[in-house]
Coordinates of C-alpha atoms and ligand atoms in Angstrom, one line a residue:
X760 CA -0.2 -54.4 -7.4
X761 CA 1.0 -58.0 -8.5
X762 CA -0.7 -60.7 -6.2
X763 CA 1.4 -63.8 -5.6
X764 CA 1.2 -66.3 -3.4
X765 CA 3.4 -67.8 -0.4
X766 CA 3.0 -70.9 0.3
X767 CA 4.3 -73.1 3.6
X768 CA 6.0 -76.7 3.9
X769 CA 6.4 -79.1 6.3
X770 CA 9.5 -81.5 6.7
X771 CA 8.4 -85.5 6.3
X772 CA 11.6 -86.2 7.6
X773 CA 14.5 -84.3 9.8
X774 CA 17.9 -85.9 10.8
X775 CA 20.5 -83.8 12.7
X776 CA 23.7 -85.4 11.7
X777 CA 25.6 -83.4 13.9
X778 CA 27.0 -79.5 15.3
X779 CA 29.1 -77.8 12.7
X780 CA 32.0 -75.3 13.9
X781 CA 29.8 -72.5 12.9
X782 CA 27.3 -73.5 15.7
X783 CA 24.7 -74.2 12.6
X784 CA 23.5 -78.5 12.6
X785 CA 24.3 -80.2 9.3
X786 CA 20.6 -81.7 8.4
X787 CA 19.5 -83.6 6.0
X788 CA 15.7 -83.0 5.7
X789 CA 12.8 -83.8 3.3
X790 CA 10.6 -80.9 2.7
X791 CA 7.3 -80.4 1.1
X792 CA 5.2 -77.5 -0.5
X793 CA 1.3 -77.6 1.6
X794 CA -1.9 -75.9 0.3
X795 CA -1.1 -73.2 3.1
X796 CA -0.5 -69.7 1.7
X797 CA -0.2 -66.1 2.9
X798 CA -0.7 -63.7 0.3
X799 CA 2.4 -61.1 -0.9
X800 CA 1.4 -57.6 -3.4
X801 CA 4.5 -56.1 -4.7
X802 CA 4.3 -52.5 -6.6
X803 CA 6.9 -49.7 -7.4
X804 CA 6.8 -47.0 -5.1
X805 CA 7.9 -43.5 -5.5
X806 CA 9.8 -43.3 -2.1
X807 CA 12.9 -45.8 -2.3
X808 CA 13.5 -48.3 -0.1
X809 CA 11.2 -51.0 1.2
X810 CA 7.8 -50.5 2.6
X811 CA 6.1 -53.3 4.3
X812 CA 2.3 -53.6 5.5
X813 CA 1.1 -56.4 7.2
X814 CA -2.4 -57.7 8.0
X815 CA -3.3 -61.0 10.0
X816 CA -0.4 -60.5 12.2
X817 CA 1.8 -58.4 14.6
X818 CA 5.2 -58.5 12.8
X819 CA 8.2 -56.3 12.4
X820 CA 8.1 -54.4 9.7
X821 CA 11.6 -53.4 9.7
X822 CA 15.0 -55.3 8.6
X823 CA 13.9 -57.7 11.5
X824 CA 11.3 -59.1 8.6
X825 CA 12.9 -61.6 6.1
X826 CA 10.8 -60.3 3.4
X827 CA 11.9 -56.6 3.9
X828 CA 15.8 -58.2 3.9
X829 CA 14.8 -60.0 0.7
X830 CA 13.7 -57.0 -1.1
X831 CA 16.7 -54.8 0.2
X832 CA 18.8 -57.5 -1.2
X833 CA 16.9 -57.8 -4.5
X834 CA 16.8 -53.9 -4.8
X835 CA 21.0 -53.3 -4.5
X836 CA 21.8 -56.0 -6.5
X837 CA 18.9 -55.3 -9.9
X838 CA 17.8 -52.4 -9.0
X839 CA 18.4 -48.5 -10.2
X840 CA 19.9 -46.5 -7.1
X841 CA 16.3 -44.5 -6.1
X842 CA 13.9 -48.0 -6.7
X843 CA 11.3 -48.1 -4.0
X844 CA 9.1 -51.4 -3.7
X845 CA 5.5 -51.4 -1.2
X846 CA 5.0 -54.9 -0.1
X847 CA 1.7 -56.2 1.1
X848 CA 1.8 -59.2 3.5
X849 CA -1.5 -61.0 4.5
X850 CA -0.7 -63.5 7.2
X851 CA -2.0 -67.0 6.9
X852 CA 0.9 -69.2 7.9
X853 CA 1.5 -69.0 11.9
X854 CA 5.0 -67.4 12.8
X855 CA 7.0 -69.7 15.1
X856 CA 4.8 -72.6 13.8
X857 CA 8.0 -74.5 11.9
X858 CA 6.0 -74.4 8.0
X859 CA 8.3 -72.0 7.2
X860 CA 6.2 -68.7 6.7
X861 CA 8.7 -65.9 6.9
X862 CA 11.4 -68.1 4.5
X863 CA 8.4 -68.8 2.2
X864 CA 7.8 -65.0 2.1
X865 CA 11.7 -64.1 1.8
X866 CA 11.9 -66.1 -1.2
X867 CA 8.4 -65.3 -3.3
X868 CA 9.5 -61.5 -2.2
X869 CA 13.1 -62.2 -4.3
X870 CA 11.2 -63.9 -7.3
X871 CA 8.3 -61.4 -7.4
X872 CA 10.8 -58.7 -7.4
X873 CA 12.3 -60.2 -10.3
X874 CA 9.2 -60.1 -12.0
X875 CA 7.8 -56.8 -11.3
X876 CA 11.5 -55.1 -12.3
X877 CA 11.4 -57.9 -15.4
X878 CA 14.8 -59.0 -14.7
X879 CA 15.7 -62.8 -14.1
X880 CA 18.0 -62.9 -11.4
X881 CA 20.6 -65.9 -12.5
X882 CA 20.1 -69.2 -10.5
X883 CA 23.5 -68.9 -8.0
X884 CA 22.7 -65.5 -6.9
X885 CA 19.3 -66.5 -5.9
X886 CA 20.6 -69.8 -3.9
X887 CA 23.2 -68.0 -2.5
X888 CA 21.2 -64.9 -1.1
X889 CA 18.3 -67.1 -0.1
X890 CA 20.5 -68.8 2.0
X891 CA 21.7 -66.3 3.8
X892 CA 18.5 -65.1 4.9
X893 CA 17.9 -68.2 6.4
X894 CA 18.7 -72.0 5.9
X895 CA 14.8 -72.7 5.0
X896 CA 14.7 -69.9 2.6
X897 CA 16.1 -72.1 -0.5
X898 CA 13.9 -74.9 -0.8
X899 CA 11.2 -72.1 -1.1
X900 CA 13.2 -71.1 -4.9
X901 CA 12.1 -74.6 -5.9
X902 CA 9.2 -76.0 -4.1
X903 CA 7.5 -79.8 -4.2
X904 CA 9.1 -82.4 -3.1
X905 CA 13.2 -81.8 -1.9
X906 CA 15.6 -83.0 0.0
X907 CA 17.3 -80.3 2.1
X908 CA 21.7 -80.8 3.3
X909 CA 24.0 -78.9 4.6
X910 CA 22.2 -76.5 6.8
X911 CA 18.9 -77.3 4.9
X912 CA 20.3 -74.8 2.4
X913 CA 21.7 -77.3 -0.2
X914 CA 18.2 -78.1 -2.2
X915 CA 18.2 -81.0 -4.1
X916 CA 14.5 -81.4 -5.9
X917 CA 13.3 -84.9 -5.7
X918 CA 10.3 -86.4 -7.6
X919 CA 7.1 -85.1 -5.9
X920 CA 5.7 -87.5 -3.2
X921 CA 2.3 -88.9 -4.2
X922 CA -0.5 -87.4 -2.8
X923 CA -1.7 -88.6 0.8
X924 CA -4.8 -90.8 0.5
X925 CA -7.4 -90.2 3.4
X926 CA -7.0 -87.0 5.2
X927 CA -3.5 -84.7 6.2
X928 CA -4.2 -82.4 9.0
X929 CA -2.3 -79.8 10.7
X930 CA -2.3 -79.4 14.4
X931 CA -1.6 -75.8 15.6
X932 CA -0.7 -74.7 18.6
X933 CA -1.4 -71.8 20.3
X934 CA 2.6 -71.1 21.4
X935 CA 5.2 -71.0 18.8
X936 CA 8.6 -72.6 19.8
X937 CA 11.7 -70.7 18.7
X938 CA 13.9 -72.7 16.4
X939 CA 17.5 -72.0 17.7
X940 CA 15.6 -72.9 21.7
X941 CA 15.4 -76.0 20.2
X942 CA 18.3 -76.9 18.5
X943 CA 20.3 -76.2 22.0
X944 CA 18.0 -78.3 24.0
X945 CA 19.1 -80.9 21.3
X946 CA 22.6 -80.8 22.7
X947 CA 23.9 -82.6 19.5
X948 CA 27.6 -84.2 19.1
X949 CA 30.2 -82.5 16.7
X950 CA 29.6 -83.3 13.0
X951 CA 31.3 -86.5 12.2
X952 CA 34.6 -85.7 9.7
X953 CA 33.0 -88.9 7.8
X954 CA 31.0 -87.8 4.8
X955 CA 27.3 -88.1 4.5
X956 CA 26.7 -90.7 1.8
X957 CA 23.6 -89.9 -0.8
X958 CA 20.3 -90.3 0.8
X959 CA 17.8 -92.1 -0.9
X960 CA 14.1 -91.6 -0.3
X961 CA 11.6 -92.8 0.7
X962 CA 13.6 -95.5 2.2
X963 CA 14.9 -98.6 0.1
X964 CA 12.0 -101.2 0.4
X965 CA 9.2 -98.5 1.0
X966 CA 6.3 -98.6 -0.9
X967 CA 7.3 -95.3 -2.5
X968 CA 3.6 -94.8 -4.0
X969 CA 2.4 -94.6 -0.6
X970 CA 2.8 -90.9 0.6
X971 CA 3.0 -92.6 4.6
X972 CA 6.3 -94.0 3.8
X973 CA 7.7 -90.4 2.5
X974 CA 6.9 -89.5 6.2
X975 CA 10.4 -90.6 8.5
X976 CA 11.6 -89.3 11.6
X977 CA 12.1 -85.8 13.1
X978 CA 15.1 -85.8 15.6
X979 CA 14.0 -82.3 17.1
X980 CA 10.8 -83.7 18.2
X981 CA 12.2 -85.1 21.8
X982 CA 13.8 -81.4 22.4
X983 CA 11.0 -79.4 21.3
X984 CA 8.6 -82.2 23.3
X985 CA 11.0 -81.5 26.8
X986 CA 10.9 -77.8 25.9
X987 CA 7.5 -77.5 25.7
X988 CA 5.5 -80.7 27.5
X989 CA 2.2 -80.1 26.6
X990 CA 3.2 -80.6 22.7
X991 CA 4.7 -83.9 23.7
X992 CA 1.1 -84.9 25.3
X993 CA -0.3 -83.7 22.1
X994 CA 1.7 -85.4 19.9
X995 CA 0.5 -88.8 21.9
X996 CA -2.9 -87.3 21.8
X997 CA -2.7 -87.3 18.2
X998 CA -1.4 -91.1 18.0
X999 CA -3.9 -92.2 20.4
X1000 CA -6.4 -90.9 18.3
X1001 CA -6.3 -93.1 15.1
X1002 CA -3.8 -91.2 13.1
X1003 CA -1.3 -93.5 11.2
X1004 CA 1.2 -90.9 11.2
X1005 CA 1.8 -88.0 13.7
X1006 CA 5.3 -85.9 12.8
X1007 CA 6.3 -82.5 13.9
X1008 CA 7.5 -80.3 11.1
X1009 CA 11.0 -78.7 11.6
X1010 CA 11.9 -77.0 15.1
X1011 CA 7.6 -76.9 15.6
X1012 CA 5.5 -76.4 17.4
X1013 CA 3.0 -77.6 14.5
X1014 CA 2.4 -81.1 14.2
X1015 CA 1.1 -83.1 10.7
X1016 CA -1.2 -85.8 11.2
X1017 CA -1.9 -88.6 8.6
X1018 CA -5.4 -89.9 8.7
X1019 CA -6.4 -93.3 6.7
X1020 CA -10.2 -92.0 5.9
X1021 CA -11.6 -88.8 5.0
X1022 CA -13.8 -87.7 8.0
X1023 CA -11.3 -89.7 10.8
X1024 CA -9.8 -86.2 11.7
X1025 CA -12.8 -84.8 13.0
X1026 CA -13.8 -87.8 15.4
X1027 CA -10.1 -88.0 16.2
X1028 CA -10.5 -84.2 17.2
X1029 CA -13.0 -84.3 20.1
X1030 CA -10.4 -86.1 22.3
X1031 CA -7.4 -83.3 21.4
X1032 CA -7.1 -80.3 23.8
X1033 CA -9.7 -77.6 23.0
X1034 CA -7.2 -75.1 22.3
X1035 CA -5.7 -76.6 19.8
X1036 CA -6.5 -75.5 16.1
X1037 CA -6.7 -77.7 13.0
X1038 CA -6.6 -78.0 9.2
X1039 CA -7.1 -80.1 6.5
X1040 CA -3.8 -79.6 4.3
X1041 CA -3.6 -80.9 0.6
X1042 CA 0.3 -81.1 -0.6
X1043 CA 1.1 -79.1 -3.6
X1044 CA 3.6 -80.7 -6.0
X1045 CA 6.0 -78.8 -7.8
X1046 CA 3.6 -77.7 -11.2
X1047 CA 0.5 -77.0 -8.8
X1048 CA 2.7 -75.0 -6.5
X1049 CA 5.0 -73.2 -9.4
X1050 CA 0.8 -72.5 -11.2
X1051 CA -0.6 -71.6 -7.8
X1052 CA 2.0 -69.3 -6.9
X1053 CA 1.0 -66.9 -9.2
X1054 CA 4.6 -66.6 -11.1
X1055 CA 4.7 -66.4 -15.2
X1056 CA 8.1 -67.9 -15.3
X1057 CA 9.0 -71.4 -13.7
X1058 CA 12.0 -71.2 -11.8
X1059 CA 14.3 -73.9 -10.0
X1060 CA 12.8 -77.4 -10.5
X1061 CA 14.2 -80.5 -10.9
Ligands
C5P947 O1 18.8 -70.0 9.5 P1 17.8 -69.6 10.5 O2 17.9 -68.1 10.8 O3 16.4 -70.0 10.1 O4 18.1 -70.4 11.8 C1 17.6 -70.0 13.1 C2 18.5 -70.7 14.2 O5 18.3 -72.1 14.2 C3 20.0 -70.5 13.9 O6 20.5 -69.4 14.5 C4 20.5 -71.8 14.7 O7 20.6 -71.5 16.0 C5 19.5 -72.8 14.4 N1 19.8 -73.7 13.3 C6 20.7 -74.6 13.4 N2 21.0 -75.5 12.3 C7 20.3 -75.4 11.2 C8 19.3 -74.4 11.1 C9 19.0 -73.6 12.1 O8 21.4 -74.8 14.4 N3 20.6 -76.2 10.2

């Protein structure tokens, strides 16, 4: 079995810039690749079709899994007719959590597939697919540092952010939050007809070497905060209790927190709700995360 490894994100900054006819909201996000990985094995199997096993979670393991979708699609396009693929997922990244997990999976499933039937898929096929598995699938062909337009689906690759000084945490949760919940509690206007012009980022006048000034706003925090109230008191938790930064990634329900010294997180900890679960994240810049993922052949990139 070929081991590779699936890795999660969080968004330093989220903007809604409006609804879109489709129903979908035009974003324009900033993602980037964390030291948070589950683990995906992909073999030829004798059966065709797609098998899936999971351990470290209760998930689907039907067409209701983006991974199984990504290998169906990988299978009928490269694929002979009879192919069969086992997959082996081990969960490490919480589902509902907004660090991307099951896109993160969808998207090592189509390049791993690619390795193990030695065929390079061409570049437009793989946008195009990834995208329709989900809108957070693409950035997951490219990893790093990105900016994210359109439905989060148009990935341009930015220079990787520096690496935070002091300590990055995540906060966890116990409930997940469910991404299209929040976007309607979001209520947003109709898209404006005028264009988005080209973000820059960080921010003109931000001290761009400093990873707090990559970190910006996230519009689906006051939603997801009125959706779920005890997030909201954790997020002020998490202020109150030294960080520099507190963000929520995506739709949530994790929260990142930016720390100035190593060892602040854990004093800050004792005054956050006891159910509440934490890590120390590193970020993982495009090389480390193209290396770490276990892939012989870089793919997207700047
Ligand atoms: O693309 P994905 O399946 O991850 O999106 C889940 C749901 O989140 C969509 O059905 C939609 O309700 C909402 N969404 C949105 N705008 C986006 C991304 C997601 O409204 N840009």
């Amino acid at each position: 079995m070929k081991i590779f490894r699936s890795y999660a994100k969080i968004n330093l900054h989220l903007e809604v810039r409006g609804r879109r006819p489709d129903g979908y909201h035009e974003l324009r996000t900033i993602f980037q690749t964390v030291d948070l990985a589950d683990e995906i094995g992909v073999e030829r199997s004798a059966r065709p079709g797609v098998e899936l096993e999971v351990r470290g979670a209760e998930l689907p393991l039907d067409e209701r899994n983006l991974a199984v979708r990504a290998a169906r699609a990988f299978l009928s396009a490269w694929a002979p007719a009879d192919a069969g693929v086992a997959l082996r997922l081990v969960k490490r990244i919480p589902a509902g959590g907004g660090l991307g997990g099951g896109s993160s999976n969808a998207a090592t499933v189509l390049r791993a597939l690619g390795e193990l039937f030695a065929v390079r898929p061409d570049p437009a096929w793989l946008a195009r697919v990834a995208g329709e598995l989900g809108a957070d699938v693409p950035f997951f062909l490219h990893g790093g540092t990105a900016l994210g337009s359109g439905r989060g689906d148009v990935i341009r690759p930015l220079a990787d952010a520096p690496r935070p000084r002091g300590e990055l945490v995540l906060l966890l949760p116990p409930a997940p939050l469910a991404t299209a919940a929040v976007f309607a509690e979001l209520a947003a206007p109709p898209l404006p007809a005028a264009p988005a012009g080209e973000p820059v980022w960080p921010r003109p006048g931000a001290n761009a070497g400093d990873f707090a000034a990559w970190i910006g706003d996230n519009d689906l925090e006051a939603p997801a905060f009125r959706l779920c109230p005890p997030l909201g008191a954790l997020y002020t938790a998490a202020v109150r209790s030294g960080a520099r930064r507190v963000r929520m990634s995506g739709s949530g329900s994790t929260l990142f927190a930016l720390f100035d010294e190593a060892g602040a997180a854990e004093r800050a900890a004792r005054s956050w709700p006891p159910d509440i679960v934490w890590k120390r994240i590193e970020t993982l810049d495009r090389a480390a995360w193209n290396a770490a993922s276990g892939f012989e052949l870089a793919q997207g990139g700047a």
